[in-house]
Coordinates of C-alpha atoms and ligand atoms in Angstrom, one line a residue:
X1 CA -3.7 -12.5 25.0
X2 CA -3.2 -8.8 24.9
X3 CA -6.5 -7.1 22.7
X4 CA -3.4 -6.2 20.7
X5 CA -2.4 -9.2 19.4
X6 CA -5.7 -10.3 18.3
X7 CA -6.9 -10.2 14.6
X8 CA -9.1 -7.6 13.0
X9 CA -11.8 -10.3 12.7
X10 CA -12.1 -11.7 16.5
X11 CA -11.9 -8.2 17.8
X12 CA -15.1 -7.3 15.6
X13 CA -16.3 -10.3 16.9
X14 CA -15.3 -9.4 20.7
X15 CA -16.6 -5.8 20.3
X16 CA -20.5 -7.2 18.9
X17 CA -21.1 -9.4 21.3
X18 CA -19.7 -7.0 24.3
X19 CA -16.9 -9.1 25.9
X20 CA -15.2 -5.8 25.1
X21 CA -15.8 -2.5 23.8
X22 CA -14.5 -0.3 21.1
X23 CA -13.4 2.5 23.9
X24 CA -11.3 -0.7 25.2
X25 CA -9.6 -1.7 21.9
X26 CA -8.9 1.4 20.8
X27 CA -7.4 2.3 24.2
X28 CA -4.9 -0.9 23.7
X29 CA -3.9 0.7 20.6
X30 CA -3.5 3.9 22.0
X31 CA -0.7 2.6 24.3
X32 CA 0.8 0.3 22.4
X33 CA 1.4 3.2 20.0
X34 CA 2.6 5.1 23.1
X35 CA 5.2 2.4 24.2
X36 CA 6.6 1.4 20.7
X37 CA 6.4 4.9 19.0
X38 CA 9.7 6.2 20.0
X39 CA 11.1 3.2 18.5
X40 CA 9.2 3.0 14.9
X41 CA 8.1 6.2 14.0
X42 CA 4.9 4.7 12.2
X43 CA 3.0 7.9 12.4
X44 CA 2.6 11.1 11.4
X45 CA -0.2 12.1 13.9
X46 CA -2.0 10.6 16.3
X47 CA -4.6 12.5 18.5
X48 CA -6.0 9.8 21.4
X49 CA -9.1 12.2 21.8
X50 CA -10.6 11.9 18.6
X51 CA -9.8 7.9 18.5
X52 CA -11.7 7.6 21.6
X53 CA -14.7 10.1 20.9
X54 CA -14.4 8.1 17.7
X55 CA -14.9 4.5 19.8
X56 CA -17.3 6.0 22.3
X57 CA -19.6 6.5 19.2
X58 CA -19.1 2.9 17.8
X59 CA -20.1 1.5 21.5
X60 CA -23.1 3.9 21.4
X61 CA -24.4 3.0 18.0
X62 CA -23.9 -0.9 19.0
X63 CA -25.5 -0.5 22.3
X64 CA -28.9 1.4 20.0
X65 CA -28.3 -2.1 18.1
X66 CA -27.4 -0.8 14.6
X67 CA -26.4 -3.6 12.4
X68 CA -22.7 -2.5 11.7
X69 CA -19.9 -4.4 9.2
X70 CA -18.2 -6.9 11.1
X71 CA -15.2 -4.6 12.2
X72 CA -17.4 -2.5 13.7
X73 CA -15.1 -0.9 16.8
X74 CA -12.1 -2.4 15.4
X75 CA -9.2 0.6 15.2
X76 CA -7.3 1.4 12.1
X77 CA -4.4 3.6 10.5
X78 CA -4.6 5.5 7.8
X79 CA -1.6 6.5 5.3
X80 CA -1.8 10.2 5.6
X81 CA -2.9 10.4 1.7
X82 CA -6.3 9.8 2.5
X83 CA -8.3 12.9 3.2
X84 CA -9.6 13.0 7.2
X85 CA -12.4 15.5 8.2
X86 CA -10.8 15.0 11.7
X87 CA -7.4 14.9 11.4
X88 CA -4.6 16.8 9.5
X89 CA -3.5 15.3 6.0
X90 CA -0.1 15.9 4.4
X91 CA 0.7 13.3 2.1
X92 CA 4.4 13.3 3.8
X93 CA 5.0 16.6 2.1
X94 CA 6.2 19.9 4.0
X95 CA 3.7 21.8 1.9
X96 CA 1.0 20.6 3.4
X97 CA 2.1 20.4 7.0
X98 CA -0.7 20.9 9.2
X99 CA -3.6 20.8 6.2
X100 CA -7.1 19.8 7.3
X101 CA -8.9 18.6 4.9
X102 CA -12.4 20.0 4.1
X103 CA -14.0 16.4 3.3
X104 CA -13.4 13.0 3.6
X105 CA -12.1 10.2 1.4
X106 CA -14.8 7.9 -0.2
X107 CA -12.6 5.3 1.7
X108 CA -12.2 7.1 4.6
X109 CA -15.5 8.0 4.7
X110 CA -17.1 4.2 4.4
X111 CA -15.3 3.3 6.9
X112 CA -15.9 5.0 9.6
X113 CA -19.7 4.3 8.2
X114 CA -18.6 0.6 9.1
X115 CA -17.9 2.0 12.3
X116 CA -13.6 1.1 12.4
X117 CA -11.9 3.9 14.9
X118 CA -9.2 5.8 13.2
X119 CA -6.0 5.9 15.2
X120 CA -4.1 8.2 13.0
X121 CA -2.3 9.3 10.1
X122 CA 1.1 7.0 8.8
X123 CA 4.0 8.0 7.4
X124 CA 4.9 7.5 4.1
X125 CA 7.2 8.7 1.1
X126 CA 6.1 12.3 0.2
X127 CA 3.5 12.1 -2.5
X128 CA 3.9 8.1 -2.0
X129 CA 7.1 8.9 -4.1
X130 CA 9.4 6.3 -3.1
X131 CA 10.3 2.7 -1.6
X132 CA 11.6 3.0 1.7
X133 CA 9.4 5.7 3.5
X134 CA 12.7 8.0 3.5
X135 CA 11.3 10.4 1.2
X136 CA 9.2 11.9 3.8
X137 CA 9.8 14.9 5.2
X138 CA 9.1 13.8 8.5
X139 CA 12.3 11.5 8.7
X140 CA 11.9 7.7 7.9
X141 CA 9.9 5.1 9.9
X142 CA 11.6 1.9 11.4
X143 CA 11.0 -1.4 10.2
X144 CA 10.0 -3.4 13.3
X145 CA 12.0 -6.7 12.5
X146 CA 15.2 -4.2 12.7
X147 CA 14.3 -0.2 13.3
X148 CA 17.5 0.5 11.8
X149 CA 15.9 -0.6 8.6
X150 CA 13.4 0.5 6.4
X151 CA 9.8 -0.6 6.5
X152 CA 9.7 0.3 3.3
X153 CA 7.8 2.6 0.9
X154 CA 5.7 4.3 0.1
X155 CA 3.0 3.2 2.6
X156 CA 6.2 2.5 5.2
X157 CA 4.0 4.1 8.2
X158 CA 1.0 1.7 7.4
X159 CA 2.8 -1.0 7.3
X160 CA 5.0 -0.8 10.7
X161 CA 2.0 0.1 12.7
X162 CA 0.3 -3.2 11.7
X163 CA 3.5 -4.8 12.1
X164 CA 4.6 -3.6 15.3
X165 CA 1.0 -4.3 16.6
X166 CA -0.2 -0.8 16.7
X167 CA -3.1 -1.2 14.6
X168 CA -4.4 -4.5 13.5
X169 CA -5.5 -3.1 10.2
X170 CA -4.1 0.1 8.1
X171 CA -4.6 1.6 4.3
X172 CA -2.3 2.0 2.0
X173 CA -1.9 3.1 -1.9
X174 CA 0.1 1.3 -4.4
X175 CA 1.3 2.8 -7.6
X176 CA 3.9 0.8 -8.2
X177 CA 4.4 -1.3 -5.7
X178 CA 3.5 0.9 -2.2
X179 CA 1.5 -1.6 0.0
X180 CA 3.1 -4.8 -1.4
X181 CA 6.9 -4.0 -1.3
X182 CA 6.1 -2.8 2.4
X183 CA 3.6 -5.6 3.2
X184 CA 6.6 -8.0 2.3
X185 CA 9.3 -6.3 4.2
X186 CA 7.9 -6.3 7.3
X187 CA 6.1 -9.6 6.9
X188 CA 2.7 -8.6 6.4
X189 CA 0.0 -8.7 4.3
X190 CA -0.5 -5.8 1.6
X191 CA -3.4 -6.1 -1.3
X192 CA -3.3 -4.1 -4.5
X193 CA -7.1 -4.4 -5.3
X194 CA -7.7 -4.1 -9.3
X195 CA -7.5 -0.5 -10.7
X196 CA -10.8 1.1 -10.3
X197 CA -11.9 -1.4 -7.5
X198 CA -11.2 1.0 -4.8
X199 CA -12.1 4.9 -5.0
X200 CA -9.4 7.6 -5.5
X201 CA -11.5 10.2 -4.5
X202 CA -10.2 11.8 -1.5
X203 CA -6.8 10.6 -2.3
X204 CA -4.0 13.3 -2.4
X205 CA -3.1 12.4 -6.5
X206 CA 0.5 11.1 -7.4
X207 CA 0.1 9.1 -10.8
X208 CA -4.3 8.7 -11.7
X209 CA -3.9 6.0 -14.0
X210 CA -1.9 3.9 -11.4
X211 CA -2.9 4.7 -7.7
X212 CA -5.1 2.3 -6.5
X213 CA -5.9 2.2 -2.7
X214 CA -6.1 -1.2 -0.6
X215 CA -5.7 -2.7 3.0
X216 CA -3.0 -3.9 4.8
X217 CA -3.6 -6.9 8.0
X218 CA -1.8 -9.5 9.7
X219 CA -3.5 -11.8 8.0
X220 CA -4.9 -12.8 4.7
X221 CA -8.9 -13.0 5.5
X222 CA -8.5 -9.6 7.9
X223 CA -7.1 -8.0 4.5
X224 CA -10.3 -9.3 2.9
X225 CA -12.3 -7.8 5.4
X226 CA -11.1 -4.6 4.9
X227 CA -10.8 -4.7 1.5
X228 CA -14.4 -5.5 0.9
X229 CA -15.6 -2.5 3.7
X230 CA -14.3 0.1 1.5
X231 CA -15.2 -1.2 -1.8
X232 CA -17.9 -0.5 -4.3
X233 CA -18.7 1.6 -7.0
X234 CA -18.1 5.6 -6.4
X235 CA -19.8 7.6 -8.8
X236 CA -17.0 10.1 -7.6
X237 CA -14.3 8.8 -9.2
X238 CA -14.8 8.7 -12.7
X239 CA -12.3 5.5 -13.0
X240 CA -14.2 3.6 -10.4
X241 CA -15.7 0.5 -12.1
X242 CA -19.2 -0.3 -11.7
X243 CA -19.5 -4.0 -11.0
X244 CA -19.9 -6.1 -8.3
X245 CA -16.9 -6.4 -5.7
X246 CA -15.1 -9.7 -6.2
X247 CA -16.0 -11.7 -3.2
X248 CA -12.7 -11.6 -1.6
X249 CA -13.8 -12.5 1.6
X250 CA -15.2 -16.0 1.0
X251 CA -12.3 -16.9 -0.8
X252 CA -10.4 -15.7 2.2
X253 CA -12.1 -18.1 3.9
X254 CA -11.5 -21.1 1.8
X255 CA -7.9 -21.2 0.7
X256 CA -8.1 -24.1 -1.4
X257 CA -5.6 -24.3 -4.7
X258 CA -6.3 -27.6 -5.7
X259 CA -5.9 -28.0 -9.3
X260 CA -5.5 -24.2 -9.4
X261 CA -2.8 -23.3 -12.4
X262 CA -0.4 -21.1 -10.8
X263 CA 2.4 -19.5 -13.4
X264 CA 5.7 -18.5 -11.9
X265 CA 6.8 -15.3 -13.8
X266 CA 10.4 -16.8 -15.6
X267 CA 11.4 -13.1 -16.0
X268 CA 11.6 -12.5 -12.1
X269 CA 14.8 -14.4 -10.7
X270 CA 18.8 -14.7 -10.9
X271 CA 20.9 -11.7 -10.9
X272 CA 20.0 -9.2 -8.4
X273 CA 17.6 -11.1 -6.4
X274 CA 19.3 -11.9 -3.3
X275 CA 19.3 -15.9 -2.5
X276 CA 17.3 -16.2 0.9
X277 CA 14.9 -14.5 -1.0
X278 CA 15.2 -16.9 -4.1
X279 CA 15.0 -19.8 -1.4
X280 CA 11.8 -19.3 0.1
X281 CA 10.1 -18.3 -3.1
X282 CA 10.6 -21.6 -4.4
X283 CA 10.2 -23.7 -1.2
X284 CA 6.8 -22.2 -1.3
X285 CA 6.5 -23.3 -4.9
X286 CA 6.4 -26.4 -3.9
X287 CA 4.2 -25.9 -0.8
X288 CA 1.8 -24.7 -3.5
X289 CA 2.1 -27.7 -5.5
X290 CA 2.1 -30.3 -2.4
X291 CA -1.9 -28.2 -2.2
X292 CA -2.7 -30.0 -5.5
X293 CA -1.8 -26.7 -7.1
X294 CA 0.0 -27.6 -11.2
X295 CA 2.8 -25.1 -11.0
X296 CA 4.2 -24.5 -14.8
X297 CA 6.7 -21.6 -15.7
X298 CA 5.5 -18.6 -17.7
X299 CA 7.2 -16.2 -19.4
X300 CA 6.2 -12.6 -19.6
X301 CA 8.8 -10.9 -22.1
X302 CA 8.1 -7.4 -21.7
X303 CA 8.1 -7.1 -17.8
X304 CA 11.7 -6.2 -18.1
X305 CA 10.4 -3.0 -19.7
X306 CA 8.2 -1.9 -17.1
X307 CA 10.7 -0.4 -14.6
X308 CA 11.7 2.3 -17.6
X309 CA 8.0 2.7 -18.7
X310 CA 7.0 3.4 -15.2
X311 CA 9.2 5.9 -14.7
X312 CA 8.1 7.6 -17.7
X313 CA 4.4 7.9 -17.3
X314 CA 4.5 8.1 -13.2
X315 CA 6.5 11.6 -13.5
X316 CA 4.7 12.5 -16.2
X317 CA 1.1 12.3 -14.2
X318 CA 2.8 13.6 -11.2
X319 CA 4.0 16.9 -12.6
X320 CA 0.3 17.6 -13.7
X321 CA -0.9 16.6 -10.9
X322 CA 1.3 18.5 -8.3
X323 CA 0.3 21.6 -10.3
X324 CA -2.3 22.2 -7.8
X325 CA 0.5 23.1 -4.9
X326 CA 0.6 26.5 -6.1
X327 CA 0.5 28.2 -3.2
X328 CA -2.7 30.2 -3.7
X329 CA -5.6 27.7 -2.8
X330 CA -4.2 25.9 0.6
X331 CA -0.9 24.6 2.2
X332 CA 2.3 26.5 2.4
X333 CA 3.0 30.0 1.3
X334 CA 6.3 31.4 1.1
X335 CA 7.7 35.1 0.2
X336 CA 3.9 36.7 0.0
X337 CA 4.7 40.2 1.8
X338 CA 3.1 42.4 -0.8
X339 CA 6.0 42.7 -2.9
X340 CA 6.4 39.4 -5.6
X341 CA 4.4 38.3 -8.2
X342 CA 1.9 35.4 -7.6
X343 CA 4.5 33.5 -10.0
X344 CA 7.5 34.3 -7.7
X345 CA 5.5 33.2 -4.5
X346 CA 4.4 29.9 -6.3
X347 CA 7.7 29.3 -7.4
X348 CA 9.5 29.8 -4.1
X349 CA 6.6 27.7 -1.9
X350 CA 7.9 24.9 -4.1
X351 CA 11.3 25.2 -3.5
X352 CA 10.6 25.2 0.0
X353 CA 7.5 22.6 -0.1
X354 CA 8.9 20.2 -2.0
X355 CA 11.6 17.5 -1.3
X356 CA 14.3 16.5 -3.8
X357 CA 12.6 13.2 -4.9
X358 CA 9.3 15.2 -5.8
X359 CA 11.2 17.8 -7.5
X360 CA 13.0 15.1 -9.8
X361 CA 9.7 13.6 -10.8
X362 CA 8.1 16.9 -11.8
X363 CA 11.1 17.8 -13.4
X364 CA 11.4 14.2 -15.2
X365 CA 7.8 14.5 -16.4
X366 CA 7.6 17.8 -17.2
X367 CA 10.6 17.3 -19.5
X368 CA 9.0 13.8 -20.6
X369 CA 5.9 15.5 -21.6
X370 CA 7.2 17.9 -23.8
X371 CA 6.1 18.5 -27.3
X372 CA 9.3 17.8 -28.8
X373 CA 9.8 14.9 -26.8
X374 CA 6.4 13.5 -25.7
X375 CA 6.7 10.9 -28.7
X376 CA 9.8 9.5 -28.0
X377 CA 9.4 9.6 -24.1
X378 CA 5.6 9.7 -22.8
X379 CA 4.2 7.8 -26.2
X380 CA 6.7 5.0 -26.2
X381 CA 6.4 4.1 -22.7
X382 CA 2.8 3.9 -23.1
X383 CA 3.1 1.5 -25.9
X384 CA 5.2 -0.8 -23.2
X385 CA 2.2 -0.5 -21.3
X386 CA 0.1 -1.8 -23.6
X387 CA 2.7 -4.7 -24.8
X388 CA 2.9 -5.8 -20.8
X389 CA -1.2 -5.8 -20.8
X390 CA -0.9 -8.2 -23.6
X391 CA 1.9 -10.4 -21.8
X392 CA -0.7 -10.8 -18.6
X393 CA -3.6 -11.3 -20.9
X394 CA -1.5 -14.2 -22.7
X395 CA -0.3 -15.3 -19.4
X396 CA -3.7 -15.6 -18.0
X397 CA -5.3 -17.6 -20.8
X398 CA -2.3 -20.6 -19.5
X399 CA -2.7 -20.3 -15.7
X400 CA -5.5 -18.7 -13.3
X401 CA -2.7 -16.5 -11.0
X402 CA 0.9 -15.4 -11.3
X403 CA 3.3 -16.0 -8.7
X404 CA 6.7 -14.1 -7.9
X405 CA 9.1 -12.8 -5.2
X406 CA 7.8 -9.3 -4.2
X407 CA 10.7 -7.6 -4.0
X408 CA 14.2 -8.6 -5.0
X409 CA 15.6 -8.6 -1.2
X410 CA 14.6 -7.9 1.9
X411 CA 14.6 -4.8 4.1
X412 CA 17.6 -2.5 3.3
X413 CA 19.3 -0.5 5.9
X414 CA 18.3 3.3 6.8
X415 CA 20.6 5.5 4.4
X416 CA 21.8 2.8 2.3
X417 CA 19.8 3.4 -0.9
X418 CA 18.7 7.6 -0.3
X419 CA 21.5 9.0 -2.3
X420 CA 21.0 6.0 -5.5
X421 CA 17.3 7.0 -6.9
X422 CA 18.4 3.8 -9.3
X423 CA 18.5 1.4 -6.7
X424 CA 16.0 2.5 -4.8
X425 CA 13.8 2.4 -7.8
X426 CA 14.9 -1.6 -8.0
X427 CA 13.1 -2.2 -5.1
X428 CA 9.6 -2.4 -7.2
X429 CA 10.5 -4.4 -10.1
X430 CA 8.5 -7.0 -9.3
X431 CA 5.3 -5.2 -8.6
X432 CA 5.0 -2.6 -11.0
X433 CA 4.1 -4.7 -14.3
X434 CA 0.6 -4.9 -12.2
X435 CA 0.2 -1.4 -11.5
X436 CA 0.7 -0.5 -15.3
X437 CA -2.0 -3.5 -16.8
X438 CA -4.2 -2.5 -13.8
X439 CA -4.9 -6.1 -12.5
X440 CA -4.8 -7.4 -9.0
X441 CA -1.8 -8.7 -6.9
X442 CA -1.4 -9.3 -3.2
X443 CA 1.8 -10.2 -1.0
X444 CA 1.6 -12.9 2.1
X445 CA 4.9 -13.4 3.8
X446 CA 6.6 -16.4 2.9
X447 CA 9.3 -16.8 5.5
X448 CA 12.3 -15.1 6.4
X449 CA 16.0 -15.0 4.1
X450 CA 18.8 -17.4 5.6
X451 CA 21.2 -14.4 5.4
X452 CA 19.4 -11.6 7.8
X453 CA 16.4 -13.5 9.3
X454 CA 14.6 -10.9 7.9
X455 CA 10.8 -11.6 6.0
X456 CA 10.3 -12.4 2.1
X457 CA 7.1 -11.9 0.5
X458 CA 5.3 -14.2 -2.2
X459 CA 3.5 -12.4 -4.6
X460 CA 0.1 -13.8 -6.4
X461 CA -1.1 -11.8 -9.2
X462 CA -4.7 -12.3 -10.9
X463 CA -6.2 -10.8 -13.8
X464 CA -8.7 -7.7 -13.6
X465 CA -11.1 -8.2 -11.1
X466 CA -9.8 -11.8 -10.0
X467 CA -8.8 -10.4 -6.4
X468 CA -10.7 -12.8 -5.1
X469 CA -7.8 -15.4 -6.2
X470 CA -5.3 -13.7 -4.9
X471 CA -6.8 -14.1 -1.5
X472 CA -7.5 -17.6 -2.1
X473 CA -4.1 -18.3 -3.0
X474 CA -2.7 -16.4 -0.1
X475 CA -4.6 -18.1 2.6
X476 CA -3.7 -21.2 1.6
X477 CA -0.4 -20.4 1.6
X478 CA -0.6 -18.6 5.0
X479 CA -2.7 -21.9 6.6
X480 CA 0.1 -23.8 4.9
X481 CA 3.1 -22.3 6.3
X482 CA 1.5 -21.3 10.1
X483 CA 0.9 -25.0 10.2
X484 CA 5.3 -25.8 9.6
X485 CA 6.3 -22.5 11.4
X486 CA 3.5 -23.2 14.1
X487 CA 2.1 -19.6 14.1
X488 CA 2.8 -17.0 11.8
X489 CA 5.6 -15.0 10.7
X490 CA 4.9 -12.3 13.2
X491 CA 5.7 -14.0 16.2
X492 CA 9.6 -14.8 15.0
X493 CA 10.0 -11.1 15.4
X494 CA 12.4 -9.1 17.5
X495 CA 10.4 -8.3 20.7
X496 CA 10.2 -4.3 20.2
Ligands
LIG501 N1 8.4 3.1 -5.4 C1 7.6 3.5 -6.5 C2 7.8 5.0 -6.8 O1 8.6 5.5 -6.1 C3 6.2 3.2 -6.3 C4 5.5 4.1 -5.3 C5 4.1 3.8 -5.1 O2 3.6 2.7 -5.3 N2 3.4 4.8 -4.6 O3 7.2 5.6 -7.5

């Protein structure tokens, strides 16, 4: 079997005990990415020299016998949100074309202490605004079931390349559904760890009180893998919570559900959810209660309010925190020949930097945040917040997880959504709830819709800092399924 095919998990264990080398894997990579690039667009930059000086140091610290993680030498893609010493950064956006950033990520930077070989930066929404990787200003990025679809959004790039086998493993950031939606549509696995669980610091800002880094894989205990690497307190992010990592990884491993209580989310169904989506969900329902799991329904009245809320309070942090493109401390600067004001430079570098999505956001927040209308706007929408807090809260005293489609269909085509910000914005109803109550919530593919042969995603939601039931769910829904499709999802793909 091609080194590229293999999991996250036997190539660490390939790489320790030297029946390969991480020059070797990361070489695979390299041309896989070569062959299939043309076709998916899953990067924003990739720059084999580094990757390799990269590997040749992983080999060299094995070969002094330094005890490294167990991906040591094992190759991974960044979404280009995460700051790189050694590698450009531009969160999608023209205004940061070509930035390099002074420092790296707390993520970034524990994992290359791990030893993992970065093989770029993906592609994504600008500012991880968006669901269908569109929004970037670097042109979209094929989904590699169908490359004239969307992989989906915001972390679209992360997603393909570990889809399309060009990384086993990638990162992502979800805010309101950014490594799920896109885990799901291009039948993956994409984890939204618990708020605070994994560091912001040295992640290019869209919405503070939502962002929330986490790992994409092929697989469910891969995902683990990385998700435990990178996790851990950071006294650098002020919102980073100082407790002990939920051990992700040994449930992972176990996959058991029986007598588990698993709620399916009453609110998520019917109209708009398209019916080979619908399908699988519940056949996998059952597959969770033929585990020995007791499926009951729950209902969660005010996750019908969390679309509108969201898009309240997301704009609203993002047009503080895209203050900082001013033009004056790095990135793009337009019109500064000694004769405007530092206002009028500013003001036409974000005319120029900016895409039209970003610029509705600011615009929406600014607006949304303004004294005369910060009450009705801003204030109410955080008093939804707190009301879907509560629903979860109730939710979790009946059952240990939440269950729900990820997304309401599958992979859209290119174009189809881009000029309807309304229906794109659809495309994260199911995710979002989680992103504004701050608990955890992972997708596993779940099979593929009747209508395109295209993948569905299940998603598990636990409460704050139950991640490790999310993977335990989703492995034993993963060994379930491999077991009736006799492999996994992956391998019903299109060859690319
Ligand atoms: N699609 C949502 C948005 O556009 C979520 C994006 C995200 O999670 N980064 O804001």
């Amino acid at each position: 079997m091609s080194l590229t095919r293999k999991s996250a998990a036997e190539l660490g264990r390939l790489i320790a005990s030297g029946e390969t080398s991480a020059v070797e894997v990361a070489q695979a990579h390299l041309d896989r990415i070569t062959s299939v690039e043309p076709k998916v667009k899953a990067f924003l930059h990739v720059d084999a020299e580094t990757t390799l000086r990269q590997a040749r140091e992983v080999d060299d610290r094995i070969a002094r016998g330094e005890a490294l993680g167990p991906l040591a030498g094992v190759p991974i893609a960044h979404k280009d949100v995460f700051t790189t010493v050694d590698m450009p950064t531009t969160a999608g956006s023209r205004i940061l074309a070509g930035w390099r950033p002074p420092y790296d990520a707390t993520i970034t930077r524990r994992l290359r202490e791990a030893g993992l070989v970065f093989l770029g930066k993906a592609n994504m929404d600008e500012f991880a605004m968006g669901s269908s990787t569109e929004n970037s200003a670097y042109g979209p990025t094929g989904n590699p079931w169908d490359v004239s679809r969307v992989a989906g959004g915001s972390s679209g790039g992360s997603a393909a390349a570990v889809a399309a086998y060009e990384a086993p493993l990638s990162t992502g950031t979800d805010t309101g559904g950014s490594i799920r939606q896109p885990a799901a549509v291009t039948g993956i696995v994409g984890m939204k760890p618990t708020y605070g669980g994994s560091s912001r610091y040295g992640v290019i800002a869209f919405a503070s009180s939502l962002d929330t880094p986490g790992p994409f894989a092929r697989n469910v205990l891969d995902a683990a893998l990385l998700h435990e690497a990178f996790s851990g307190h950071d006294p650098y992010d002020a919102t980073s919570i100082d407790a002990p990592v939920p051990p992700v990884v040994e449930a992972a491993r176990q996959g058991d559900v029986a007598g588990l209580r698993v709620g399916v989310v009453k609110e998520f169904g019917g109209e708009g959810y398209q019916p080979g989506v619908v399908a699988r969900f519940h056949e996998t329902v059952e597959v969770l209660e033929s585990l020995g799991a007791k499926v009951v329904e729950v209902s969660c009245p005010s996750f019908g309010y969390a679309l509108p809320a969201y898009y309240l309070i997301a704009p609203s942090e993002c047009s503080s925190n895209l203050a900082r493109f001013d033009a004056m401390r790095y990135g793009m600067r337009v019109g500064d020949d000694g004769t405007r004001s530092a206002e009028e430079v500013m003001a036409l570098t974000r005319a120029a930097g900016f895409g039209p999505e970003v610029k509705r956001r600011i615009m929406l927040g600014t607006y949304a945040l303004s004294s005369g209308y910060y009450d009705a706007y801003y204030g109410q929408a955080q008093k939804v917040r707190t009301l879907i807090a509560r629903d979860f809260e109730a939710a979790f005293h009946q059952v240990d997880v939440l269950i729900s489609p990820t997304t309401p269909t599958t992979a859209f085509p290119i174009g189809e959504r881009v000029d309807d910000p309304m229906a794109m914005y659809l495309a994260d109803l199911c995710t979002i709830p989680t992103n504004l109550a701050g608990n955890a919530a992972i997708s596993v593919p779940c099979g593929l819709a009747d209508e395109d042969g295209l993948p569905v995603g299940l998603q598990i939601m636990a409460p704050v800092l139950g991640d490790d039931r999310c993977y335990r769910v989703g492995a034993a829904v993963e060994r379930a399924l491999a077991e009736r499709w006799g492999g996994d999802l992956l391998s019903k793909a299109p060859a690319l």
